[in-house]
Amino acid sequence: MTDGGTRRIRTVLLGVLSAMLLLCGIGTAVVTWVWTGGVIDTTGKVDFVNRLAVPPLAPSRIDGQGRRVFDLRAQPGRRDFGAGGPTATWGFDGDYLGPTLRARRGEKVLVNVVNGLGEPTSVHWHGMHLPAAMDGGPHQMVRPGATWSPRWTIDQPAATLWYHPHPHGRTADHVYRGLAGMFLLDDGASDRLALPRRYGVDDFPLIVQDRKFDSGGRLDHGRGALGGVGILGDTLLVNGTVGPYLDVSTERVRLRLLNGSNARTYDFGFADGRGFALIGTDGGLLAAPHRTGRIRLSPGERAEVVVSMRPGERAVLRSFPPETGVDFFNSRFTGGDDTFDVLELRAAGTLAPAPEVPTRLVPIDPLDPASAVTQRRFRLSGRQINGRAMDPERIDFAVTRDTTEIWELVKQDGTPHSFHVHDVQFQVLSVDGAPPPPELAGWKDTVLLTAGRPMRIIARFTDHADPNMPYMFHCHLLDHEDRGMMGQFVVVEPGQRPGRPPTGHGHTQGHAEHP
């Protein structure tokens, strides 16, 4: 081979090698950009300049039948979040979120839900024990311009519950636009405890949500390509407020935390490391306060905490990188490495005295596993439960009224999943064979699952039976729920067989009060 030919071959090889190195460099740069760009950290970057909005208590009246009556209207609105322009939103009785409903155990309630939107919606009473026809799930759709008037008797302990839409396939969108609110329950046992209870004075709801906005201030509905959980926002709202601060006037303040996000899990604590008393979870107060510095909440979960403050000090509520139950790679792209400054507490120069948190709260009678008549297993993977996607016309199983069941929950993939059951509050028996930690020792309706760590829960199904109208069980990451990770069960009388649910994807309600 001539010298010229050798030089040409060497030139070609060098060109190919250079191109490969260039491509590798570009690939490495892209991977590095994607990896590092997957983390959000707002530590010390939030200007707490907006007073925290506190949702008003919903007005109510007592009708001629002794029922406490509320009125809720779902409606479009506009709000300026400071994101570049007014944002088109939805809310109940306002432009974003809704008022706080409040009732006592033993009261009969009726809620007139008016749909002022341009499409059907529903209102689910998350955590509430009530008949399936009043539950507000996918089978209780309310058409535009119509009114749905469910009624039921409050028969469960004092608790921090909430309400939100539940239309099949559209829940994530409706909640993301702003449809949600709290529903607080009171009872005699909680009244007797020396706990902060003056709403808006020393007892505050905190609805924490993440949102994304485009340059024009519009809500960004884009879903991450790698995470597979739906929308993860880079801006936090608390009660619809960006950069919120809360003026504290008492030595102790009660914060009712609700993770109202579509997909993001939070691990709440304080930037200065101070501890607090966890006094309640989804279904009510704990048997005793749990002293801790962190509380993790997946979408839909709630926690009640009492924080002590000193005159003149400031404390920042922060969400630290949460354990989301997945490996390190999936954690990066599902919010597991993110940190957010959430809310600044500002104590006045002089604080009204407040008693110490009681050492005992309310008794919780453990459900006896030996009394369970059935054990069921639920395998969550992809967007299915037990290998099946949601079918509104299929009843997956029937539970007999006044019986107790044990359910084993198993997450089988690398994506975060949670599990929520309608109608009942359950107790956690074990996590991977071990007793539950203190934050799972109370009544729960929603739990976050971890791959390879089965969770066993126990529930008793009482009072309400209907062979045709189902309750839901599902992952509460709303995009997963919408894409089929949900099933249906009915509660039947002894010896009764399940019937058939309403046909289609739910029916639309007119102006009719349910008997």
Short mmCIF file of N, CA and C in Angstrom, two decimals, residues 128-133 135 139 421-424 461-462 464-466 469-473 487-491:
data_model
loop_
_atom_site.label_atom_id
_atom_site.label_comp_id
_atom_site.label_asym_id
_atom_site.label_seq_id
_atom_site.Cartn_x
_atom_site.Cartn_y
_atom_site.Cartn_z
N MET A 128 -64.36 9.81 54.09
CA MET A 128 -65.67 9.80 54.73
C MET A 128 -66.30 8.42 54.67
N HIS A 129 -66.93 8.04 55.79
CA HIS A 129 -67.71 6.80 55.87
C HIS A 129 -69.16 7.15 55.53
N LEU A 130 -69.65 6.64 54.41
CA LEU A 130 -70.98 7.05 53.92
C LEU A 130 -71.47 6.06 52.87
N PRO A 131 -72.76 6.08 52.53
CA PRO A 131 -73.27 5.17 51.51
C PRO A 131 -72.58 5.38 50.17
N ALA A 132 -72.44 4.30 49.40
CA ALA A 132 -71.73 4.38 48.13
C ALA A 132 -72.37 5.37 47.17
N ALA A 133 -73.69 5.51 47.20
CA ALA A 133 -74.38 6.43 46.30
C ALA A 133 -74.08 7.89 46.62
N ASP A 135 -70.94 8.82 47.75
CA ASP A 135 -69.49 8.86 47.83
C ASP A 135 -68.86 9.86 46.86
N HIS A 139 -69.24 7.19 39.51
CA HIS A 139 -70.63 6.91 39.19
C HIS A 139 -71.59 7.99 39.66
N VAL A 421 -58.50 3.52 49.84
CA VAL A 421 -59.77 2.78 49.87
C VAL A 421 -60.89 3.74 50.24
N HIS A 422 -61.98 3.70 49.50
CA HIS A 422 -63.14 4.52 49.82
C HIS A 422 -63.94 3.90 50.96
N ASP A 423 -64.68 4.72 51.66
CA ASP A 423 -65.67 4.37 52.70
C ASP A 423 -65.06 4.05 54.05
N VAL A 424 -63.94 3.33 54.11
CA VAL A 424 -63.45 2.87 55.41
C VAL A 424 -62.15 3.56 55.80
N PHE A 461 -66.09 -3.34 57.56
CA PHE A 461 -67.05 -2.72 56.65
C PHE A 461 -68.43 -2.77 57.31
N THR A 462 -68.92 -1.60 57.71
CA THR A 462 -70.15 -1.53 58.50
C THR A 462 -71.17 -0.59 57.87
N HIS A 464 -73.32 0.43 55.69
CA HIS A 464 -73.88 0.72 54.38
C HIS A 464 -73.66 -0.45 53.42
N ALA A 465 -74.74 -0.91 52.81
CA ALA A 465 -74.66 -1.99 51.82
C ALA A 465 -75.47 -1.60 50.59
N ASP A 466 -74.93 -1.91 49.43
CA ASP A 466 -75.60 -1.65 48.15
C ASP A 466 -74.96 -2.57 47.11
N MET A 469 -74.05 -0.30 43.68
CA MET A 469 -73.24 0.91 43.65
C MET A 469 -71.90 0.66 44.33
N PRO A 470 -70.82 0.72 43.58
CA PRO A 470 -69.50 0.35 44.14
C PRO A 470 -68.76 1.52 44.80
N TYR A 471 -67.84 1.13 45.67
CA TYR A 471 -66.79 2.00 46.17
C TYR A 471 -65.53 1.73 45.34
N MET A 472 -64.56 2.64 45.42
CA MET A 472 -63.32 2.50 44.66
C MET A 472 -62.16 2.10 45.58
N PHE A 473 -61.17 1.45 45.00
CA PHE A 473 -59.84 1.32 45.59
C PHE A 473 -58.86 1.62 44.46
N GLY A 487 -59.95 -0.07 40.96
CA GLY A 487 -60.94 -1.14 40.90
C GLY A 487 -62.16 -0.77 41.71
N GLN A 488 -63.15 -1.66 41.72
CA GLN A 488 -64.42 -1.39 42.38
C GLN A 488 -64.86 -2.58 43.22
N PHE A 489 -65.43 -2.27 44.39
CA PHE A 489 -66.02 -3.33 45.21
C PHE A 489 -67.36 -2.84 45.74
N VAL A 490 -68.22 -3.77 46.06
CA VAL A 490 -69.50 -3.44 46.68
C VAL A 490 -69.57 -4.08 48.05
N VAL A 491 -70.37 -3.48 48.92
CA VAL A 491 -70.68 -4.06 50.22
C VAL A 491 -72.10 -4.61 50.14
#
